[in-house]
């Protein structure tokens, strides 16, 4: 199974229109507020730090480049060629590798695992945007990439974020400027029950090793200047403790 052509096309259209500058996309916050914070939660649970690190759903590569300065072999993956084009332009020194990947496609996930071996996986805000039928295959793909020794770090919007996003979208002036393209391209974040996320991981054969709550920082601000932060959940999972 792979993601639908509609979903793939929506992301390609989004990234083709996205500005090239860091911080112009709704979730493209600076790494010090995102991946830098996440590493403090992830690293204590790594069974093997020297494994390749896959940034799954890397988009324009902002977090990938940060991770590439801290791990010896980082691969940014996305299913939208336009996203990878932006990531490579922003990384002229080639600190990371970038490649097209539909992680919900079993064959593609297995091929990358065959190439890299077991890997640690970083994924921020991808599962909740996937269509319902794609979520379990995506979790299965994470387990394939991690193999026996890898660990998966997942950050996903909490249920409470849904009401907040709907409120922003339905305001008198419409959604904030950086959020509007997300809705316009038909990739508005879906609603995944908080309990469903660890369920997908367990069904994929992974054990949840740690979890907690953490705001997902965005690049958008309210009219009063307050940065928009969305309630989110983080999890670390692997084959064993």
Coordinates of N, CA and C in Angstrom, one line a residue:
X1 N 0.8 -1.2 0.0 CA 0.0 0.0 0.0 C 0.9 1.2 0.0
X2 N 0.5 2.3 -0.7 CA 1.1 3.5 -0.7 C 0.1 4.6 -0.5
X3 N 0.6 5.8 -0.2 CA -0.4 6.9 0.0 C -1.1 7.2 -1.3
X4 N -2.3 7.9 -1.1 CA -3.1 8.1 -2.3 C -2.5 9.2 -3.2
X5 N -2.9 9.1 -4.5 CA -2.4 10.1 -5.4 C -2.9 11.5 -5.0
X6 N -4.1 11.6 -4.4 CA -4.6 12.9 -4.0 C -3.7 13.5 -3.0
X7 N -3.3 12.7 -2.0 CA -2.5 13.2 -0.9 C -1.1 13.6 -1.4
X8 N -0.5 12.7 -2.2 CA 0.8 13.0 -2.8 C 0.8 14.3 -3.6
X9 N -0.3 14.5 -4.4 CA -0.4 15.7 -5.2 C -0.6 16.9 -4.4
X10 N -1.4 16.8 -3.3 CA -1.6 18.0 -2.4 C -0.3 18.5 -1.8
X11 N 0.6 17.5 -1.4 CA 1.9 17.9 -0.8 C 2.8 18.5 -1.9
X12 N 2.8 17.9 -3.1 CA 3.6 18.5 -4.1 C 3.2 19.9 -4.5
X13 N 1.9 20.1 -4.6 CA 1.4 21.5 -4.8 C 1.8 22.5 -3.7
X14 N 1.7 22.0 -2.5 CA 2.0 22.9 -1.4 C 3.5 23.3 -1.4
X15 N 4.4 22.3 -1.6 CA 5.8 22.7 -1.6 C 6.2 23.4 -2.9
X16 N 5.5 23.3 -4.0 CA 5.9 24.1 -5.1 C 5.5 25.5 -4.9
X17 N 4.5 25.8 -4.1 CA 4.2 27.2 -3.9 C 4.9 27.8 -2.7
X18 N 5.5 27.0 -1.8 CA 6.1 27.4 -0.6 C 7.3 28.3 -0.8
X19 N 7.4 29.4 0.0 CA 8.6 30.2 -0.2 C 9.8 29.4 0.2
X20 N 11.0 29.8 -0.4 CA 12.2 29.1 -0.1 C 12.8 29.5 1.2
X21 N 12.5 30.6 1.8 CA 13.1 31.1 3.0 C 12.7 30.3 4.2
X22 N 13.6 30.0 5.1 CA 13.3 29.3 6.4 C 12.4 30.1 7.2
X23 N 11.3 29.5 7.8 CA 10.4 30.2 8.7 C 9.2 30.7 8.0
X24 N 9.0 30.5 6.7 CA 7.8 31.0 6.0 C 6.7 30.0 5.9
X25 N 7.0 28.8 6.3 CA 6.0 27.7 6.4 C 5.5 27.6 7.8
X26 N 4.3 27.3 8.0 CA 3.6 27.3 9.3 C 4.4 26.6 10.4
X27 N 4.9 25.4 10.1 CA 5.6 24.5 11.1 C 7.1 24.6 11.0
X28 N 7.7 25.5 10.2 CA 9.1 25.5 9.9 C 9.8 26.4 11.0
X29 N 9.6 26.1 12.2 CA 10.2 26.8 13.3 C 11.7 26.5 13.4
X30 N 12.5 27.4 14.0 CA 13.9 27.2 14.1 C 14.2 26.0 14.9
X31 N 15.3 25.3 14.6 CA 15.6 24.0 15.2 C 15.8 24.1 16.7
X32 N 16.3 25.3 17.2 CA 16.5 25.4 18.6 C 15.2 25.2 19.4
X33 N 14.0 25.5 18.7 CA 12.7 25.3 19.4 C 12.1 24.0 19.0
X34 N 12.6 23.3 18.1 CA 12.0 22.0 17.7 C 12.9 20.8 17.8
X35 N 13.7 20.5 16.8 CA 14.6 19.3 16.8 C 15.5 19.4 18.0
X36 N 16.0 20.6 18.3 CA 17.0 20.7 19.4 C 16.3 20.3 20.7
X37 N 15.1 20.7 20.9 CA 14.4 20.3 22.2 C 14.1 18.8 22.1
X38 N 13.7 18.3 20.9 CA 13.3 16.9 20.8 C 14.5 16.0 21.1
X39 N 15.7 16.4 20.7 CA 16.9 15.5 20.9 C 17.1 15.3 22.4
X40 N 16.8 16.2 23.2 CA 17.0 16.0 24.6 C 16.1 14.9 25.2
X41 N 15.0 14.7 24.5 CA 14.1 13.6 24.9 C 14.5 12.3 24.2
X42 N 15.0 12.4 23.0 CA 15.2 11.2 22.2 C 16.6 10.5 22.5
X43 N 17.6 11.3 22.7 CA 18.9 10.7 22.8 C 19.1 9.8 24.0
X44 N 18.5 10.0 25.2 CA 18.7 9.0 26.3 C 18.2 7.6 25.9
X45 N 17.3 7.5 24.9 CA 16.7 6.2 24.6 C 17.4 5.5 23.4
X46 N 18.4 6.2 22.8 CA 19.0 5.6 21.6 C 19.8 4.3 22.1
X47 N 19.6 3.2 21.4 CA 20.4 2.0 21.7 C 21.7 2.1 21.0
X48 N 21.7 2.8 19.8 CA 22.9 2.9 19.0 C 22.9 4.2 18.3
X49 N 23.7 5.2 18.8 CA 23.8 6.5 18.3 C 24.4 6.5 16.9
X50 N 25.3 5.5 16.6 CA 26.0 5.6 15.3 C 25.2 5.1 14.1
X51 N 23.9 4.6 14.4 CA 23.1 4.2 13.3 C 22.7 5.4 12.4
X52 N 22.4 5.2 11.1 CA 21.9 6.3 10.3 C 20.6 6.9 11.0
X53 N 20.4 8.2 10.7 CA 19.2 8.9 11.2 C 18.4 9.3 10.0
X54 N 17.1 8.8 10.0 CA 16.2 9.2 8.9 C 15.2 10.3 9.5
X55 N 15.2 11.5 8.8 CA 14.3 12.5 9.1 C 13.1 12.3 8.1
X56 N 12.0 11.7 8.6 CA 11.0 11.2 7.7 C 9.9 12.4 7.6
X57 N 9.6 12.8 6.4 CA 8.8 13.9 6.2 C 9.6 15.2 6.4
X58 N 10.8 15.3 5.8 CA 11.7 16.3 6.1 C 11.3 17.7 5.5
X59 N 10.4 17.7 4.6 CA 10.0 19.0 4.0 C 11.2 19.7 3.4
X60 N 11.3 21.0 3.7 CA 12.4 21.8 3.2 C 13.8 21.6 3.9
X61 N 13.8 20.7 4.8 CA 15.1 20.3 5.4 C 15.7 21.1 6.5
X62 N 14.9 22.0 7.1 CA 15.4 22.8 8.2 C 15.9 22.0 9.3
X63 N 15.1 21.0 9.8 CA 15.5 20.2 10.9 C 16.5 19.2 10.5
X64 N 16.5 18.7 9.2 CA 17.4 17.8 8.7 C 18.9 18.3 8.8
X65 N 19.0 19.5 8.4 CA 20.4 20.1 8.4 C 20.9 20.3 9.9
X66 N 20.0 20.6 10.8 CA 20.4 20.6 12.2 C 20.8 19.3 12.7
X67 N 20.1 18.3 12.3 CA 20.4 16.9 12.8 C 21.7 16.4 12.2
X68 N 21.9 16.8 10.9 CA 23.2 16.4 10.2 C 24.4 16.9 10.9
X69 N 24.3 18.0 11.7 CA 25.5 18.5 12.4 C 25.7 17.7 13.7
X70 N 24.8 16.8 14.0 CA 24.9 16.1 15.3 C 24.9 14.6 15.2
X71 N 24.7 14.1 14.0 CA 24.7 12.6 13.7 C 25.6 12.4 12.5
X72 N 26.3 11.3 12.4 CA 27.2 11.1 11.4 C 26.6 10.8 10.0
X73 N 25.4 10.3 9.9 CA 24.8 10.0 8.6 C 23.3 10.2 8.7
X74 N 22.8 11.3 8.1 CA 21.4 11.7 8.2 C 20.8 11.7 6.8
X75 N 19.7 11.1 6.6 CA 18.9 11.1 5.4 C 17.6 11.8 5.6
X76 N 17.3 12.8 4.8 CA 16.0 13.5 4.8 C 15.1 12.9 3.7
X77 N 13.9 12.4 4.1 CA 13.0 11.8 3.1 C 11.7 12.6 3.1
X78 N 11.1 12.6 1.9 CA 9.8 13.2 1.8 C 9.2 12.5 0.5
X79 N 7.8 12.6 0.4 CA 7.2 12.0 -0.7 C 6.9 13.1 -1.8
X80 N 7.3 14.4 -1.5 CA 7.1 15.4 -2.5 C 8.4 15.9 -3.1
X81 N 8.7 15.7 -4.4 CA 9.9 16.1 -5.0 C 10.2 17.6 -4.8
X82 N 9.1 18.4 -4.8 CA 9.3 19.8 -4.6 C 9.9 20.2 -3.3
X83 N 9.5 19.4 -2.2 CA 10.1 19.6 -0.9 C 11.6 19.3 -0.9
X84 N 12.0 18.2 -1.6 CA 13.4 17.8 -1.6 C 14.2 18.8 -2.4
X85 N 13.6 19.4 -3.5 CA 14.3 20.4 -4.2 C 14.7 21.6 -3.3
X86 N 13.7 22.0 -2.5 CA 14.0 23.1 -1.5 C 15.1 22.7 -0.5
X87 N 15.0 21.5 0.0 CA 16.0 21.0 1.0 C 17.4 21.0 0.4
X88 N 17.5 20.5 -0.8 CA 18.8 20.4 -1.4 C 19.4 21.8 -1.8
X89 N 18.5 22.7 -2.2 CA 19.0 24.1 -2.5 C 19.5 24.8 -1.2
X90 N 18.8 24.5 -0.1 CA 19.2 25.1 1.2 C 20.4 24.4 1.9
X91 N 20.9 23.3 1.3 CA 22.0 22.5 1.8 C 23.1 22.3 0.8
X92 N 23.7 23.4 0.3 CA 24.6 23.3 -0.8 C 25.9 22.5 -0.5
X93 N 26.2 22.4 0.8 CA 27.4 21.7 1.3 C 27.1 20.2 1.4
X94 N 25.8 19.8 1.2 CA 25.5 18.4 1.3 C 25.7 17.8 2.6
X95 N 25.3 18.5 3.7 CA 25.5 18.0 5.1 C 24.6 16.7 5.3
X96 N 23.5 16.6 4.6 CA 22.6 15.5 4.7 C 22.3 14.9 3.3
X97 N 21.9 13.7 3.2 CA 21.4 13.2 1.9 C 19.9 13.3 1.9
X98 N 19.3 13.4 0.7 CA 17.8 13.6 0.6 C 17.3 12.6 -0.5
X99 N 16.2 12.0 -0.2 CA 15.6 11.0 -1.2 C 14.1 10.9 -1.0
X100 N 13.5 10.6 -2.2 CA 12.1 10.5 -2.2 C 11.7 9.2 -1.5
X101 N 10.7 9.2 -0.7 CA 10.2 8.1 0.0 C 8.8 8.2 0.4
X102 N 8.0 7.1 0.1 CA 6.7 7.0 0.6 C 6.8 5.9 1.6
X103 N 6.9 6.3 2.9 CA 7.1 5.3 3.9 C 5.9 4.4 4.2
X104 N 4.7 4.7 3.6 CA 3.6 3.8 3.8 C 3.6 2.7 2.7
X105 N 4.5 2.8 1.8 CA 4.7 1.8 0.8 C 5.7 0.7 1.3
X106 N 5.3 -0.5 1.6 CA 6.1 -1.5 2.2 C 7.4 -1.7 1.4
X107 N 7.3 -1.8 0.1 CA 8.5 -2.0 -0.8 C 9.5 -0.9 -0.6
X108 N 9.0 0.3 -0.6 CA 10.0 1.5 -0.5 C 10.7 1.5 0.9
X109 N 9.9 1.2 1.9 CA 10.5 1.2 3.2 C 11.5 0.1 3.4
X110 N 11.2 -1.1 2.8 CA 12.1 -2.2 2.9 C 13.4 -1.9 2.0
X111 N 13.2 -1.2 0.9 CA 14.4 -0.9 0.1 C 15.3 0.0 0.8
X112 N 14.8 1.0 1.5 CA 15.7 2.0 2.2 C 16.3 1.3 3.4
X113 N 15.6 0.4 4.1 CA 16.2 -0.4 5.2 C 17.3 -1.3 4.6
X114 N 17.1 -1.9 3.5 CA 18.2 -2.7 2.9 C 19.4 -1.9 2.6
X115 N 19.2 -0.6 2.2 CA 20.3 0.2 1.9 C 21.1 0.7 3.1
X116 N 20.3 1.1 4.1 CA 20.9 1.8 5.3 C 21.2 0.8 6.5
X117 N 20.4 -0.3 6.5 CA 20.4 -1.1 7.7 C 19.5 -0.5 8.7
X118 N 19.5 -0.9 10.0 CA 18.7 -0.4 11.0 C 19.0 1.1 11.2
X119 N 17.9 1.9 11.4 CA 18.1 3.4 11.5 C 17.3 3.9 12.7
X120 N 17.8 5.0 13.2 CA 17.0 5.8 14.1 C 16.1 6.8 13.2
X121 N 14.9 7.0 13.7 CA 13.9 7.7 12.8 C 13.3 8.9 13.6
X122 N 13.4 10.1 13.0 CA 12.8 11.3 13.6 C 11.6 11.7 12.7
X123 N 10.4 11.8 13.3 CA 9.2 12.2 12.5 C 8.4 13.2 13.3
X124 N 8.2 14.4 12.7 CA 7.5 15.4 13.4 C 6.2 15.8 12.6
X125 N 5.1 15.5 13.2 CA 3.8 16.0 12.7 C 3.4 15.5 11.3
X126 N 3.7 14.2 11.1 CA 3.3 13.6 9.8 C 2.1 12.7 9.9
X127 N 2.1 11.9 11.0 CA 1.0 10.9 11.1 C -0.4 11.5 11.1
X128 N -0.5 12.6 11.8 CA -1.8 13.2 12.0 C -2.3 13.9 10.7
X129 N -1.4 14.1 9.7 CA -1.8 14.7 8.5 C -2.1 13.6 7.4
X130 N -1.7 12.4 7.7 CA -1.9 11.3 6.8 C -3.4 10.9 6.8
X131 N -3.9 10.4 5.7 CA -5.3 10.0 5.6 C -5.4 8.7 6.4
X132 N -6.6 8.5 7.0 CA -6.8 7.4 7.9 C -6.3 6.0 7.5
X133 N -6.5 5.7 6.2 CA -6.1 4.4 5.7 C -4.6 4.3 5.6
X134 N -3.9 5.4 5.6 CA -2.4 5.4 5.5 C -1.7 5.3 6.8
X135 N -2.4 5.5 7.9 CA -1.7 5.7 9.2 C -1.0 4.4 9.6
X136 N -1.7 3.3 9.6 CA -1.1 2.0 10.0 C 0.1 1.6 9.1
X137 N -0.1 1.7 7.7 CA 1.0 1.4 6.9 C 2.2 2.3 7.1
X138 N 2.0 3.6 7.5 CA 3.1 4.5 7.8 C 3.8 4.0 9.1
X139 N 3.0 3.7 10.1 CA 3.6 3.1 11.3 C 4.4 1.9 11.0
X140 N 3.9 1.0 10.1 CA 4.6 -0.2 9.8 C 5.9 0.2 9.1
X141 N 5.9 1.2 8.3 CA 7.1 1.7 7.6 C 8.2 2.2 8.6
X142 N 7.7 2.9 9.6 CA 8.6 3.3 10.7 C 9.3 2.1 11.3
X143 N 8.5 1.1 11.6 CA 9.1 -0.1 12.2 C 10.1 -0.8 11.3
X144 N 9.8 -0.8 10.0 CA 10.7 -1.4 9.1 C 12.0 -0.7 9.0
X145 N 12.0 0.6 9.0 CA 13.2 1.4 9.0 C 14.0 1.3 10.3
X146 N 13.4 1.2 11.4 CA 14.1 1.1 12.7 C 14.7 -0.3 12.8
X147 N 14.1 -1.3 12.3 CA 14.6 -2.7 12.4 C 14.7 -3.1 13.9
X148 N 15.8 -3.8 14.2 CA 15.9 -4.4 15.6 C 16.6 -3.4 16.5
X149 N 17.4 -2.5 16.0 CA 18.2 -1.7 16.9 C 17.8 -0.2 16.9
X150 N 17.1 0.2 15.9 CA 16.8 1.6 15.8 C 15.7 2.1 16.7
X151 N 15.6 3.3 17.0 CA 14.5 3.9 17.8 C 13.8 5.0 16.9
X152 N 12.5 5.1 17.2 CA 11.6 6.1 16.5 C 11.2 7.2 17.5
X153 N 11.4 8.4 17.1 CA 10.9 9.6 17.9 C 9.8 10.2 17.1
X154 N 8.7 10.3 17.7 CA 7.5 10.8 17.0 C 6.9 12.0 17.8
X155 N 6.6 13.1 17.1 CA 5.8 14.2 17.7 C 4.6 14.4 16.8
X156 N 3.4 14.3 17.5 CA 2.2 14.4 16.8 C 1.2 15.4 17.5
X157 N 0.4 16.1 16.8 CA -0.6 17.0 17.4 C -1.5 16.2 18.3
X158 N -1.8 16.8 19.5 CA -2.8 16.2 20.4 C -4.2 16.5 19.9
X159 N -5.1 15.8 20.5 CA -6.5 16.0 20.1 C -6.9 17.5 20.3
X160 N -6.4 18.0 21.4 CA -6.8 19.4 21.8 C -6.3 20.4 20.7
X161 N -5.4 20.1 19.9 CA -4.9 21.0 18.8 C -6.0 21.2 17.7
X162 N -6.8 20.2 17.6 CA -7.9 20.3 16.5 C -8.8 21.5 16.7
X163 N -9.3 21.6 17.9 CA -10.2 22.8 18.2 C -9.4 24.1 18.0
X164 N -8.2 24.1 18.4 CA -7.4 25.4 18.3 C -7.2 25.7 16.8
X165 N -6.9 24.7 16.0 CA -6.7 25.0 14.5 C -8.0 25.4 13.9
X166 N -9.1 24.8 14.3 CA -10.4 25.2 13.7 C -10.8 26.6 14.1
X167 N -10.5 27.0 15.3 CA -10.7 28.3 15.7 C -9.9 29.3 14.9
X168 N -8.6 29.0 14.7 CA -7.8 29.9 13.9 C -8.3 30.0 12.4
X169 N -8.8 28.9 11.9 CA -9.3 28.9 10.5 C -10.6 29.6 10.3
X170 N -11.4 29.7 11.4 CA -12.7 30.2 11.3 C -12.8 31.6 11.9
X171 N -11.7 32.3 12.1 CA -11.7 33.6 12.6 C -12.3 34.6 11.6
X172 N -12.6 35.8 12.1 CA -13.3 36.8 11.2 C -12.4 37.1 10.0
X173 N -11.1 37.1 10.1 CA -10.2 37.4 9.0 C -9.7 36.1 8.3
X174 N -10.3 35.0 8.6 CA -9.8 33.7 8.0 C -8.6 33.2 8.7
X175 N -8.0 32.2 8.2 CA -6.8 31.6 8.9 C -5.6 32.5 8.7
X176 N -4.7 32.5 9.7 CA -3.4 33.2 9.6 C -2.7 32.9 8.2
X177 N -1.9 33.9 7.8 CA -1.3 33.8 6.5 C -0.5 32.5 6.2
X178 N 0.2 32.1 7.2 CA 1.0 30.9 7.0 C 0.3 29.6 7.2
X179 N -0.9 29.6 7.8 CA -1.8 28.5 7.9 C -2.7 28.3 6.7
X180 N -3.0 29.4 6.0 CA -4.0 29.3 4.9 C -3.6 28.4 3.8
X181 N -2.3 28.3 3.4 CA -1.9 27.4 2.3 C -2.1 25.9 2.7
X182 N -2.0 25.6 3.9 CA -2.2 24.2 4.4 C -3.6 23.8 4.1
X183 N -4.6 24.6 4.4 CA -6.0 24.3 4.2 C -6.3 24.4 2.7
X184 N -5.7 25.4 2.0 CA -6.0 25.6 0.6 C -5.6 24.4 -0.2
X185 N -4.5 23.7 0.2 CA -4.1 22.5 -0.6 C -4.7 21.2 -0.1
X186 N -5.7 21.3 0.8 CA -6.4 20.1 1.2 C -5.6 19.2 2.1
X187 N -4.6 19.8 2.8 CA -3.8 18.9 3.7 C -4.0 19.4 5.2
X188 N -5.2 19.9 5.5 CA -5.4 20.4 6.8 C -5.2 19.2 7.8
X189 N -4.5 19.5 8.9 CA -4.2 18.4 9.8 C -5.5 17.6 10.3
X190 N -5.4 16.3 10.2 CA -6.5 15.5 10.6 C -6.6 15.4 12.1
X191 N -7.6 14.7 12.6 CA -7.7 14.5 14.0 C -7.5 13.0 14.3
X192 N -6.4 12.8 15.1 CA -6.1 11.5 15.5 C -6.2 11.4 17.0
X193 N -6.9 10.5 17.5 CA -7.1 10.4 19.0 C -5.8 10.1 19.6
X194 N -5.6 10.7 20.8 CA -4.3 10.6 21.5 C -3.9 9.1 21.7
X195 N -4.9 8.3 22.0 CA -4.6 6.9 22.3 C -4.3 6.1 21.1
X196 N -4.7 6.7 19.9 CA -4.5 5.9 18.6 C -3.0 5.8 18.2
X197 N -2.3 6.9 18.5 CA -0.9 6.9 18.1 C 0.0 5.8 18.7
X198 N 0.0 5.6 20.0 CA 0.7 4.4 20.5 C 0.2 3.1 20.0
X199 N -1.1 3.1 19.7 CA -1.8 1.9 19.2 C -1.2 1.5 17.8
X200 N -1.0 2.5 16.9 CA -0.4 2.3 15.6 C 1.0 1.7 15.8
X201 N 1.7 2.2 16.7 CA 3.1 1.7 16.9 C 3.1 0.3 17.4
X202 N 2.3 0.0 18.4 CA 2.2 -1.3 18.9 C 1.8 -2.3 17.9
X203 N 0.8 -1.9 17.0 CA 0.4 -2.8 16.0 C 1.5 -3.1 14.9
X204 N 2.5 -2.2 14.9 CA 3.6 -2.3 14.0 C 4.7 -3.1 14.6
X205 N 4.5 -3.6 15.8 CA 5.5 -4.4 16.5 C 6.5 -3.6 17.3
X206 N 6.2 -2.3 17.6 CA 7.1 -1.5 18.4 C 6.6 -1.4 19.8
X207 N 7.5 -1.1 20.7 CA 7.2 -0.9 22.1 C 7.4 0.6 22.4
X208 N 6.4 1.2 23.1 CA 6.6 2.6 23.5 C 7.5 2.7 24.7
X209 N 8.6 3.3 24.6 CA 9.6 3.4 25.6 C 9.5 4.6 26.5
X210 N 9.0 5.7 26.0 CA 8.8 6.9 26.7 C 7.8 7.8 26.0
X211 N 7.1 8.7 26.7 CA 6.1 9.5 26.1 C 5.9 10.7 27.0
X212 N 5.3 11.8 26.4 CA 5.0 13.0 27.2 C 4.3 14.0 26.4
X213 N 4.1 15.1 27.0 CA 3.4 16.3 26.3 C 4.4 17.4 26.0
X214 N 4.2 18.0 24.9 CA 5.2 19.1 24.5 C 4.5 20.0 23.5
X215 N 4.5 21.3 23.6 CA 3.9 22.2 22.6 C 4.7 22.0 21.3
X216 N 3.9 22.0 20.2 CA 4.5 22.0 18.8 C 4.6 23.5 18.4
X217 N 5.8 24.0 18.3 CA 6.0 25.4 18.0 C 5.9 25.7 16.6
X218 N 5.2 26.7 16.2 CA 5.0 27.1 14.8 C 5.7 28.5 14.5
X219 N 5.6 28.9 13.3 CA 6.3 30.2 12.9 C 5.3 31.3 12.9
X220 N 4.0 31.0 13.2 CA 3.0 32.0 13.1 C 2.7 32.7 14.4
X221 N 2.2 33.9 14.4 CA 1.9 34.6 15.6 C 0.5 35.2 15.5
X222 N -0.1 35.3 16.7 CA -1.4 35.9 16.8 C -1.3 37.5 16.7
X223 N -2.4 38.1 16.5 CA -2.3 39.6 16.3 C -1.6 40.3 17.4
X224 N -1.6 39.8 18.6 CA -0.9 40.4 19.7 C 0.6 40.1 19.8
X225 N 1.0 39.3 18.8 CA 2.5 38.9 18.7 C 2.8 37.6 19.4
X226 N 1.9 37.0 20.1 CA 2.1 35.7 20.7 C 2.3 34.6 19.7
X227 N 3.4 33.8 19.8 CA 3.7 32.7 18.9 C 2.6 31.6 19.1
X228 N 2.1 31.1 18.0 CA 1.2 30.0 18.1 C 1.9 28.7 18.4
X229 N 1.4 28.0 19.5 CA 2.0 26.7 19.9 C 0.8 25.8 20.0
X230 N 1.0 24.6 19.4 CA -0.1 23.6 19.4 C 0.2 22.5 20.3
X231 N -0.8 22.1 21.1 CA -0.6 20.9 22.0 C -0.2 19.7 21.2
X232 N 0.8 19.0 21.7 CA 1.3 17.8 21.0 C 1.8 16.7 22.0
X233 N 1.9 15.5 21.5 CA 2.4 14.4 22.2 C 3.7 13.9 21.6
X234 N 4.6 13.5 22.4 CA 5.9 12.8 21.8 C 6.0 11.4 22.4
X235 N 6.6 10.6 21.5 CA 6.8 9.2 21.9 C 8.1 8.7 21.4
X236 N 8.8 7.8 22.2 CA 10.0 7.1 21.7 C 9.6 5.6 21.7
X237 N 9.9 4.9 20.6 CA 9.5 3.5 20.4 C 10.6 2.7 19.8
X238 N 10.6 1.4 20.0 CA 11.6 0.6 19.5 C 11.2 -0.9 19.6
X239 N 12.0 -1.8 19.2 CA 11.7 -3.2 19.2 C 11.7 -3.7 20.7
X240 N 12.5 -3.1 21.5 CA 12.6 -3.6 22.9 C 13.1 -2.5 23.8
X241 N 13.1 -2.7 25.1 CA 13.5 -1.7 26.0 C 15.0 -1.6 26.1

